[in-house]
mmCIF file of C-alpha atoms in Angstrom:
data_model
loop_
_atom_site.group_PDB
_atom_site.id
_atom_site.type_symbol
_atom_site.label_atom_id
_atom_site.label_comp_id
_atom_site.label_asym_id
_atom_site.label_seq_id
_atom_site.Cartn_x
_atom_site.Cartn_y
_atom_site.Cartn_z
ATOM 1 C CA ARG A 18 -18.922 -35.256 80.163
ATOM 2 C CA SER A 19 -15.599 -35.740 81.951
ATOM 3 C CA LEU A 20 -13.981 -36.484 78.588
ATOM 4 C CA ASN A 21 -15.310 -33.216 77.164
ATOM 5 C CA MET A 22 -14.020 -31.347 80.204
ATOM 6 C CA ASP A 23 -10.558 -32.877 79.681
ATOM 7 C CA PHE A 24 -10.499 -31.693 76.091
ATOM 8 C CA GLU A 25 -11.643 -28.225 77.168
ATOM 9 C CA ASN A 26 -8.909 -28.058 79.787
ATOM 10 C CA GLN A 27 -6.320 -29.110 77.218
ATOM 11 C CA ASP A 28 -7.500 -26.383 74.862
ATOM 12 C CA LYS A 29 -7.293 -23.814 77.618
ATOM 13 C CA GLU A 30 -3.774 -24.901 78.500
ATOM 14 C CA LYS A 31 -2.734 -24.593 74.863
ATOM 15 C CA ASP A 32 -4.208 -21.103 74.652
ATOM 16 C CA ASN A 33 -2.568 -20.022 77.910
ATOM 17 C CA SER A 34 0.813 -21.386 76.813
ATOM 18 C CA SER A 35 0.731 -19.495 73.532
ATOM 19 C CA THR A 36 3.683 -17.197 73.125
ATOM 20 C CA ALA A 37 3.873 -13.723 74.575
ATOM 21 C CA GLY A 38 6.826 -12.834 72.401
ATOM 22 C CA SER A 39 6.098 -14.231 68.945
ATOM 23 C CA PHE A 40 2.897 -14.043 66.948
ATOM 24 C CA ASN A 41 3.158 -17.352 65.134
ATOM 25 C CA GLY A 42 1.902 -19.521 67.989
ATOM 26 C CA ASN A 43 5.256 -21.026 69.007
ATOM 27 C CA SER A 44 6.162 -21.408 72.650
ATOM 28 C CA THR A 45 8.253 -18.702 74.259
ATOM 29 C CA ASN A 46 10.665 -21.270 75.635
ATOM 30 C CA ASN A 47 11.337 -22.549 72.114
ATOM 31 C CA SER A 48 12.232 -18.994 71.040
ATOM 32 C CA ILE A 49 14.881 -18.454 73.736
ATOM 33 C CA GLN A 50 18.419 -18.090 72.407
ATOM 34 C CA THR A 51 21.155 -19.303 74.759
ATOM 35 C CA ILE A 52 24.546 -17.651 74.227
ATOM 36 C CA ASP A 53 27.527 -19.992 74.194
ATOM 37 C CA SER A 54 31.220 -19.193 74.689
ATOM 38 C CA THR A 55 31.936 -18.733 70.975
ATOM 39 C CA GLN A 56 29.051 -16.313 70.529
ATOM 40 C CA ALA A 57 30.119 -14.413 73.649
ATOM 41 C CA LEU A 58 33.630 -13.971 72.231
ATOM 42 C CA PHE A 59 32.523 -12.887 68.756
ATOM 43 C CA LEU A 60 29.628 -10.638 69.793
ATOM 44 C CA PRO A 61 31.881 -7.604 70.515
ATOM 45 C CA ILE A 62 33.582 -8.125 67.136
ATOM 46 C CA GLY A 63 30.258 -8.214 65.322
ATOM 47 C CA ALA A 64 29.092 -5.141 67.223
ATOM 48 C CA SER A 65 32.293 -3.329 66.225
ATOM 49 C CA VAL A 66 31.768 -4.148 62.542
ATOM 50 C CA SER A 67 28.167 -2.900 62.699
ATOM 51 C CA LEU A 68 29.303 0.280 64.436
ATOM 52 C CA LEU A 69 31.912 0.984 61.760
ATOM 53 C CA VAL A 70 29.369 0.422 58.990
ATOM 54 C CA MET A 71 27.039 2.914 60.655
ATOM 55 C CA PHE A 72 29.902 5.391 61.120
ATOM 56 C CA PHE A 73 31.287 5.354 57.574
ATOM 57 C CA PHE A 74 28.125 4.612 55.570
ATOM 58 C CA PHE A 75 25.439 6.280 57.676
ATOM 59 C CA ASP A 76 24.099 8.431 54.829
ATOM 60 C CA SER A 77 23.653 5.367 52.632
ATOM 61 C CA VAL A 78 22.027 3.026 55.140
ATOM 62 C CA GLN A 79 20.202 5.406 57.467
ATOM 63 C CA VAL A 80 16.750 4.936 55.919
ATOM 64 C CA VAL A 81 17.071 1.136 55.812
ATOM 65 C CA PHE A 82 18.360 1.130 59.373
ATOM 66 C CA THR A 83 15.502 3.390 60.500
ATOM 67 C CA ILE A 84 12.876 1.122 58.922
ATOM 68 C CA CYS A 85 14.460 -2.020 60.404
ATOM 69 C CA THR A 86 14.636 -0.384 63.822
ATOM 70 C CA ALA A 87 10.983 0.681 63.580
ATOM 71 C CA VAL A 88 9.913 -2.872 62.655
ATOM 72 C CA LEU A 89 11.898 -4.408 65.520
ATOM 73 C CA ALA A 90 10.556 -1.802 67.943
ATOM 74 C CA THR A 91 6.991 -2.575 66.785
ATOM 75 C CA ILE A 92 7.407 -6.297 67.446
ATOM 76 C CA ALA A 93 9.172 -5.695 70.774
ATOM 77 C CA PHE A 94 6.576 -3.251 72.063
ATOM 78 C CA ALA A 95 3.767 -5.555 70.954
ATOM 79 C CA PHE A 96 5.413 -8.247 73.082
ATOM 80 C CA LEU A 97 5.551 -5.788 75.986
ATOM 81 C CA LEU A 98 1.864 -4.865 75.638
ATOM 82 C CA LEU A 99 0.593 -8.412 75.136
ATOM 83 C CA PRO A 100 0.044 -9.344 78.829
ATOM 84 C CA MET A 101 -2.000 -6.173 79.381
ATOM 85 C CA CYS A 102 -4.051 -6.826 76.243
ATOM 86 C CA GLN A 103 -4.653 -10.431 77.322
ATOM 87 C CA TYR A 104 -5.951 -9.171 80.656
ATOM 88 C CA LEU A 105 -8.230 -6.601 78.974
ATOM 89 C CA THR A 106 -9.677 -8.937 76.339
ATOM 90 C CA ARG A 107 -10.130 -12.004 78.558
ATOM 91 C CA PRO A 108 -13.577 -11.039 79.984
ATOM 92 C CA CYS A 109 -15.115 -9.960 76.668
ATOM 93 C CA SER A 110 -13.673 -12.306 74.046
ATOM 94 C CA PRO A 111 -12.689 -15.961 73.801
ATOM 95 C CA GLN A 112 -9.066 -16.922 73.264
ATOM 96 C CA ASN A 113 -9.811 -18.454 69.863
ATOM 97 C CA LYS A 114 -7.291 -17.602 67.185
ATOM 98 C CA ILE A 115 -8.283 -15.811 63.997
ATOM 99 C CA SER A 116 -6.708 -17.096 60.798
ATOM 100 C CA PHE A 117 -5.044 -14.652 58.387
ATOM 101 C CA GLY A 118 -4.029 -17.195 55.783
ATOM 102 C CA CYS A 119 -0.299 -17.483 55.202
ATOM 103 C CA CYS A 120 0.363 -14.801 57.844
ATOM 104 C CA GLY A 121 -0.689 -17.125 60.663
ATOM 105 C CA ARG A 122 -3.340 -17.332 63.363
ATOM 106 C CA PHE A 123 -3.642 -14.709 66.106
ATOM 107 C CA THR A 124 -5.755 -14.087 69.175
ATOM 108 C CA ALA A 125 -7.652 -10.856 69.784
ATOM 109 C CA ALA A 126 -5.081 -9.852 72.406
ATOM 110 C CA GLU A 127 -2.211 -10.308 69.946
ATOM 111 C CA LEU A 128 -4.011 -8.238 67.311
ATOM 112 C CA LEU A 129 -4.757 -5.495 69.835
ATOM 113 C CA SER A 130 -1.188 -5.333 71.140
ATOM 114 C CA PHE A 131 0.216 -5.262 67.605
ATOM 115 C CA SER A 132 -2.211 -2.497 66.570
ATOM 116 C CA LEU A 133 -1.279 -0.367 69.590
ATOM 117 C CA SER A 134 2.397 -0.917 68.882
ATOM 118 C CA VAL A 135 2.031 0.118 65.231
ATOM 119 C CA MET A 136 0.144 3.221 66.331
ATOM 120 C CA LEU A 137 2.887 4.145 68.794
ATOM 121 C CA VAL A 138 5.616 3.726 66.170
ATOM 122 C CA LEU A 139 3.668 5.839 63.657
ATOM 123 C CA ILE A 140 3.242 8.627 66.197
ATOM 124 C CA TRP A 141 6.978 8.473 66.925
ATOM 125 C CA VAL A 142 7.782 8.705 63.200
ATOM 126 C CA LEU A 143 5.472 11.726 62.848
ATOM 127 C CA THR A 144 6.646 13.585 65.961
ATOM 128 C CA GLY A 145 10.095 12.229 66.829
ATOM 129 C CA HIS A 146 9.377 12.842 70.518
ATOM 130 C CA TRP A 147 12.010 11.556 72.940
ATOM 131 C CA LEU A 148 9.425 10.020 75.285
ATOM 132 C CA LEU A 149 8.123 7.758 72.517
ATOM 133 C CA MET A 150 11.692 6.880 71.547
ATOM 134 C CA ASP A 151 12.392 5.891 75.162
ATOM 135 C CA ALA A 152 9.234 3.765 75.247
ATOM 136 C CA LEU A 153 10.298 1.903 72.105
ATOM 137 C CA ALA A 154 13.824 1.468 73.470
ATOM 138 C CA MET A 155 12.419 -0.025 76.674
ATOM 139 C CA GLY A 156 10.347 -2.431 74.600
ATOM 140 C CA LEU A 157 13.516 -3.525 72.791
ATOM 141 C CA CYS A 158 15.295 -4.014 76.125
ATOM 142 C CA VAL A 159 12.522 -6.171 77.579
ATOM 143 C CA ALA A 160 12.253 -8.305 74.434
ATOM 144 C CA MET A 161 16.009 -8.887 74.235
ATOM 145 C CA ILE A 162 16.244 -9.844 77.915
ATOM 146 C CA ALA A 163 13.231 -12.150 77.568
ATOM 147 C CA PHE A 164 14.545 -14.069 74.556
ATOM 148 C CA VAL A 165 18.287 -14.276 75.278
ATOM 149 C CA ARG A 166 19.779 -16.330 78.096
ATOM 150 C CA LEU A 167 23.213 -16.717 79.663
ATOM 151 C CA PRO A 168 23.854 -20.361 80.592
ATOM 152 C CA SER A 169 26.755 -20.000 83.028
ATOM 153 C CA LEU A 170 28.955 -17.554 84.872
ATOM 154 C CA LYS A 171 31.851 -18.304 82.510
ATOM 155 C CA VAL A 172 29.860 -17.158 79.485
ATOM 156 C CA SER A 173 28.661 -14.128 81.453
ATOM 157 C CA CYS A 174 32.229 -13.108 82.280
ATOM 158 C CA LEU A 175 33.401 -13.616 78.682
ATOM 159 C CA LEU A 176 30.523 -11.592 77.262
ATOM 160 C CA LEU A 177 30.654 -8.701 79.727
ATOM 161 C CA SER A 178 34.467 -8.478 79.665
ATOM 162 C CA GLY A 179 34.512 -8.367 75.866
ATOM 163 C CA LEU A 180 31.780 -5.730 75.779
ATOM 164 C CA LEU A 181 33.643 -3.693 78.414
ATOM 165 C CA ILE A 182 36.682 -3.518 76.110
ATOM 166 C CA TYR A 183 34.387 -2.733 73.172
ATOM 167 C CA ASP A 184 32.644 0.053 75.078
ATOM 168 C CA VAL A 185 35.843 1.661 76.370
ATOM 169 C CA PHE A 186 37.549 1.548 72.966
ATOM 170 C CA TRP A 187 34.698 2.957 70.884
ATOM 171 C CA VAL A 188 33.544 5.550 73.439
ATOM 172 C CA SER A 189 36.709 6.840 75.097
ATOM 173 C CA VAL A 190 39.469 6.049 72.600
ATOM 174 C CA CYS A 191 37.801 6.624 69.222
ATOM 175 C CA ASN A 192 34.617 8.509 70.181
ATOM 176 C CA VAL A 193 32.837 6.646 67.385
ATOM 177 C CA MET A 194 29.903 5.323 69.380
ATOM 178 C CA VAL A 195 28.822 8.743 70.617
ATOM 179 C CA LYS A 196 28.829 10.180 67.092
ATOM 180 C CA VAL A 197 26.743 7.291 65.757
ATOM 181 C CA ALA A 198 24.305 7.327 68.683
ATOM 182 C CA THR A 199 23.687 11.079 68.504
ATOM 183 C CA GLN A 200 23.412 11.372 64.730
ATOM 184 C CA PRO A 201 19.774 11.831 63.641
ATOM 185 C CA ALA A 202 18.451 9.931 60.639
ATOM 186 C CA ASP A 203 16.245 11.132 57.823
ATOM 187 C CA ASN A 204 12.562 10.515 58.354
ATOM 188 C CA PRO A 205 11.287 7.748 56.020
ATOM 189 C CA LEU A 206 8.192 9.839 55.245
ATOM 190 C CA ASP A 207 10.375 12.706 54.038
ATOM 191 C CA VAL A 208 12.469 10.361 51.893
ATOM 192 C CA LEU A 209 9.329 8.757 50.454
ATOM 193 C CA SER A 210 7.803 12.122 49.525
ATOM 194 C CA ARG A 211 11.002 13.147 47.722
ATOM 195 C CA LYS A 212 11.267 9.853 45.864
ATOM 196 C CA LEU A 213 7.639 9.967 44.715
ATOM 197 C CA HIS A 214 7.727 13.741 44.000
ATOM 198 C CA LEU A 215 4.638 14.354 46.087
ATOM 199 C CA GLY A 216 5.199 18.089 46.290
ATOM 200 C CA PRO A 217 7.195 20.475 48.472
ATOM 201 C CA ASN A 218 4.727 20.474 51.370
ATOM 202 C CA VAL A 219 3.996 16.739 51.607
ATOM 203 C CA GLY A 220 6.067 14.953 54.220
ATOM 204 C CA ARG A 221 8.588 17.783 54.497
ATOM 205 C CA ASP A 222 7.519 19.023 57.961
ATOM 206 C CA VAL A 223 8.307 15.731 59.740
ATOM 207 C CA PRO A 224 11.376 15.837 62.003
ATOM 208 C CA ARG A 225 14.562 13.863 61.672
ATOM 209 C CA LEU A 226 14.568 10.836 63.951
ATOM 210 C CA SER A 227 16.872 9.935 66.803
ATOM 211 C CA LEU A 228 16.838 6.145 66.671
ATOM 212 C CA PRO A 229 15.686 4.133 69.731
ATOM 213 C CA GLY A 230 19.020 2.476 70.416
ATOM 214 C CA LYS A 231 19.321 4.385 73.656
ATOM 215 C CA LEU A 232 17.403 6.024 76.495
ATOM 216 C CA VAL A 233 17.634 9.800 76.816
ATOM 217 C CA PHE A 234 16.915 11.880 79.893
ATOM 218 C CA PRO A 235 16.503 15.676 79.661
ATOM 219 C CA SER A 236 18.192 17.968 82.152
ATOM 220 C CA SER A 237 16.211 20.170 84.509
ATOM 221 C CA THR A 238 16.702 23.129 82.164
ATOM 222 C CA GLY A 239 16.009 21.098 79.036
ATOM 223 C CA SER A 240 19.197 22.382 77.407
ATOM 224 C CA HIS A 241 20.803 18.963 76.977
ATOM 225 C CA PHE A 242 20.072 15.247 77.294
ATOM 226 C CA SER A 243 21.853 12.479 79.141
ATOM 227 C CA MET A 244 22.066 9.204 77.245
ATOM 228 C CA LEU A 245 22.241 5.512 78.195
ATOM 229 C CA GLY A 246 22.651 2.855 75.514
ATOM 230 C CA ILE A 247 20.302 -0.127 75.572
ATOM 231 C CA GLY A 248 23.337 -2.410 75.666
ATOM 232 C CA ASP A 249 24.158 -0.938 79.074
ATOM 233 C CA ILE A 250 20.725 -2.155 80.196
ATOM 234 C CA VAL A 251 20.400 -5.448 78.335
ATOM 235 C CA MET A 252 23.799 -7.005 79.096
ATOM 236 C CA PRO A 253 23.684 -6.477 82.890
ATOM 237 C CA GLY A 254 20.010 -7.433 82.679
ATOM 238 C CA LEU A 255 20.973 -10.818 81.235
ATOM 239 C CA LEU A 256 23.339 -11.316 84.156
ATOM 240 C CA LEU A 257 20.558 -10.402 86.603
ATOM 241 C CA CYS A 258 18.256 -12.971 84.974
ATOM 242 C CA PHE A 259 20.990 -15.591 85.235
ATOM 243 C CA VAL A 260 21.549 -15.058 88.968
ATOM 244 C CA LEU A 261 17.789 -14.905 89.562
ATOM 245 C CA ARG A 262 17.430 -18.347 87.975
ATOM 246 C CA TYR A 263 20.359 -19.630 90.019
ATOM 247 C CA ASP A 264 18.835 -18.286 93.258
ATOM 248 C CA ASN A 265 15.629 -20.134 92.413
ATOM 249 C CA TYR A 266 17.559 -23.310 91.548
ATOM 250 C CA LYS A 267 19.533 -23.193 94.801
ATOM 251 C CA LYS A 268 16.383 -22.561 96.821
ATOM 252 C CA GLN A 269 14.739 -25.616 95.284
ATOM 253 C CA ALA A 270 17.857 -27.743 95.832
ATOM 254 C CA ASN A 271 18.044 -26.732 99.499
ATOM 255 C CA SER A 272 14.343 -27.380 100.061
ATOM 256 C CA ASP A 273 14.625 -30.834 98.474
ATOM 257 C CA SER A 274 17.786 -31.923 100.267
ATOM 258 C CA CYS A 275 17.179 -30.046 103.546
ATOM 259 C CA GLY A 276 20.941 -29.688 103.641
ATOM 260 C CA ALA A 277 23.179 -27.435 105.660
ATOM 261 C CA PRO A 278 22.993 -23.709 104.960
ATOM 262 C CA GLY A 279 26.553 -23.553 103.665
ATOM 263 C CA PRO A 280 30.213 -23.710 104.634
ATOM 264 C CA GLY A 281 31.035 -23.320 108.292
ATOM 265 C CA ASN A 282 32.956 -20.080 107.853
ATOM 266 C CA ILE A 283 30.009 -18.288 106.301
ATOM 267 C CA SER A 284 27.522 -16.617 108.578
ATOM 268 C CA GLY A 285 23.814 -17.280 108.292
ATOM 269 C CA ARG A 286 23.233 -13.650 107.380
ATOM 270 C CA MET A 287 25.560 -13.954 104.389
ATOM 271 C CA GLN A 288 23.717 -17.064 103.249
ATOM 272 C CA LYS A 289 20.444 -15.151 103.277
ATOM 273 C CA VAL A 290 21.766 -12.525 100.845
ATOM 274 C CA SER A 291 20.715 -13.547 97.343
ATOM 275 C CA TYR A 292 22.928 -13.236 94.304
ATOM 276 C CA PHE A 293 20.193 -11.260 92.587
ATOM 277 C CA HIS A 294 20.084 -8.518 95.215
ATOM 278 C CA CYS A 295 23.885 -8.377 95.355
ATOM 279 C CA THR A 296 24.117 -7.931 91.569
ATOM 280 C CA LEU A 297 21.210 -5.476 91.461
ATOM 281 C CA ILE A 298 22.813 -3.253 94.102
ATOM 282 C CA GLY A 299 26.097 -3.449 92.193
ATOM 283 C CA TYR A 300 24.330 -2.345 89.005
ATOM 284 C CA PHE A 301 22.772 0.608 90.817
ATOM 285 C CA VAL A 302 26.109 1.684 92.318
ATOM 286 C CA GLY A 303 27.878 1.280 88.970
ATOM 287 C CA LEU A 304 25.253 3.338 87.148
ATOM 288 C CA LEU A 305 25.455 6.035 89.816
ATOM 289 C CA THR A 306 29.251 6.079 89.527
ATOM 290 C CA ALA A 307 29.065 6.390 85.745
ATOM 291 C CA THR A 308 26.637 9.312 86.067
ATOM 292 C CA VAL A 309 28.879 11.116 88.553
ATOM 293 C CA ALA A 310 31.932 10.500 86.369
ATOM 294 C CA SER A 311 30.200 11.973 83.317
ATOM 295 C CA ARG A 312 29.288 15.065 85.351
ATOM 296 C CA ILE A 313 32.838 15.486 86.646
ATOM 297 C CA HIS A 314 34.603 14.953 83.323
ATOM 298 C CA ARG A 315 31.835 16.649 81.285
ATOM 299 C CA ALA A 316 32.183 13.978 78.627
ATOM 300 C CA ALA A 317 30.516 10.721 77.600
ATOM 301 C CA GLN A 318 31.607 7.777 79.722
ATOM 302 C CA PRO A 319 31.650 4.069 78.768
ATOM 303 C CA ALA A 320 28.980 2.870 81.171
ATOM 304 C CA LEU A 321 30.141 -0.755 81.085
ATOM 305 C CA LEU A 322 33.496 0.364 82.490
ATOM 306 C CA TYR A 323 31.636 0.940 85.763
ATOM 307 C CA LEU A 324 28.764 -1.531 85.456
ATOM 308 C CA VAL A 325 30.813 -4.664 84.751
ATOM 309 C CA PRO A 326 33.192 -4.439 87.756
ATOM 310 C CA PHE A 327 30.411 -3.385 90.140
ATOM 311 C CA THR A 328 28.254 -6.357 89.124
ATOM 312 C CA LEU A 329 30.736 -9.147 88.375
ATOM 313 C CA LEU A 330 33.264 -8.640 91.185
ATOM 314 C CA PRO A 331 30.722 -8.747 94.078
ATOM 315 C CA LEU A 332 29.007 -11.704 92.398
ATOM 316 C CA LEU A 333 32.249 -13.663 92.016
ATOM 317 C CA THR A 334 33.284 -12.853 95.591
ATOM 318 C CA MET A 335 29.958 -13.950 97.044
ATOM 319 C CA ALA A 336 29.884 -17.119 94.934
ATOM 320 C CA TYR A 337 33.374 -18.018 96.165
ATOM 321 C CA LEU A 338 32.484 -17.388 99.816
ATOM 322 C CA LYS A 339 29.288 -19.411 99.546
ATOM 323 C CA GLY A 340 31.013 -22.286 97.750
ATOM 324 C CA ASP A 341 28.886 -21.951 94.594
ATOM 325 C CA LEU A 342 31.556 -20.603 92.245
ATOM 326 C CA ARG A 343 32.432 -23.944 90.608
ATOM 327 C CA ARG A 344 28.803 -24.818 89.895
ATOM 328 C CA MET A 345 27.886 -21.333 88.674
ATOM 329 C CA TRP A 346 31.004 -21.128 86.509
ATOM 330 C CA SER A 347 30.416 -24.040 84.172
ATOM 331 C CA GLU A 348 27.833 -26.551 85.363
ATOM 332 C CA PRO A 349 24.382 -26.283 83.761
ATOM 333 C CA PHE A 350 21.426 -26.121 86.096
ATOM 334 C CA HIS A 351 17.711 -26.277 85.513
ATOM 335 C CA SER A 352 14.867 -25.128 87.714
ATOM 336 C CA LYS A 353 11.881 -27.373 88.185
ATOM 337 C CA SER A 354 8.812 -26.832 86.058
ATOM 338 C CA SER A 355 6.819 -25.967 89.159
ATOM 339 C CA SER A 356 8.680 -22.704 89.601
ATOM 340 C CA SER A 357 7.121 -19.383 88.771
ATOM 341 C CA ARG A 358 7.061 -18.543 85.108
ATOM 342 C CA PHE A 359 8.764 -15.167 85.542
ATOM 343 C CA LEU A 360 11.843 -16.950 86.916
ATOM 344 C CA GLU A 361 12.292 -18.669 83.570
ATOM 345 C CA VAL A 362 13.027 -15.348 81.802
#
C-alpha cells in the first residue's frame, strides 16, 4: 500500500510540475531563455531591422504579421489563463492528460485555457475593440517576462542602455516607431473574403485592426488615445524580476550565514529597503515623468528615456552603498529550490 501511495504521489508531482507556459508537457524552467551579453547588444539592432521592414513593407507583410501576432497572443493569453483554469477544473476533473496524437497530450485545464484564448482572439478580430487588444498585449507582456531572464546587472545595463538609444532614435529623431505602431492593418477576414471572392457583403464589415504591440488608454473625452509600447513594460519588468530574485537570494544567504547586516556606514533602515521596491518606485516615477512630458510637449515621448535612468541609477547607487554591486554586476547567483515558485520568474 505504501508503495502504491509513493507512485501516486510521484504522479501528482509530475502533474503539478507540468508547464504553465507551454502545452507540450515540458517544464517551465526548461523553457526559460537567459539573455547573455551578445544577445543584449544585438537585440536593439534586430529590433531596428524589424521596425524598418514594418515601415517600408507594411502593405506587403501586414496580413502575415497580423496572423503571427494573433497566434502569439493566443498562446500568451492561454498561458495567462492557465492557473485560473487549473483552479476551476481541479475539483471536477482529474489531471490526466488527453492525447491528441502528434499534437501532444493536454490536461482539461490546458484545453479550457486555450479555448478561451482562441475565443478572445476571434472576438478581437471581429470587433477590433481596444480593450481586447489591451488584454492580448498584457498576455504577451506576462508571457515574455515569464520566459525571459536577465542573469546579471551587467547584461541588464547593456540591454536597457541599447534599447534606450533605440527608443530615442526611432521615436524622437526619425518618428518611425510611432507611425508603425499607429498604423492599422487589414483584417484577415476581409482579405480572405476578397481572395476567395465570397461576395461584397461577406467579411467586408469587419474593422481594420490595431495590433496588440502596445497598450492604449482613452482620454476622458474619448477623442484620442495615449499609448505605451509593450517593450516599455517588458524590459523594465525583466529588471524587476532580476532584482526580486537577488533580494530572495540575499535573504537566504543572510539567514544561512547569520552575518552582519552590511557595511558599517550603511544604516539599518537602508539595509531594510529592498532592491525590488527601489526599482519599482523608480519605474513608477519614470512612467509618471514620461506621461507629464508627453502632455507638456504634446508629442510622443520615448518612454525608455525616462524609465531606464529612473530604474537603473537608483539601483546602481543602492547596490554600491550596500556593497552588492560587484556580485550583482557579474557573478551568477541561484536561489534555493525551497523558495517560492513565483520568485523563480
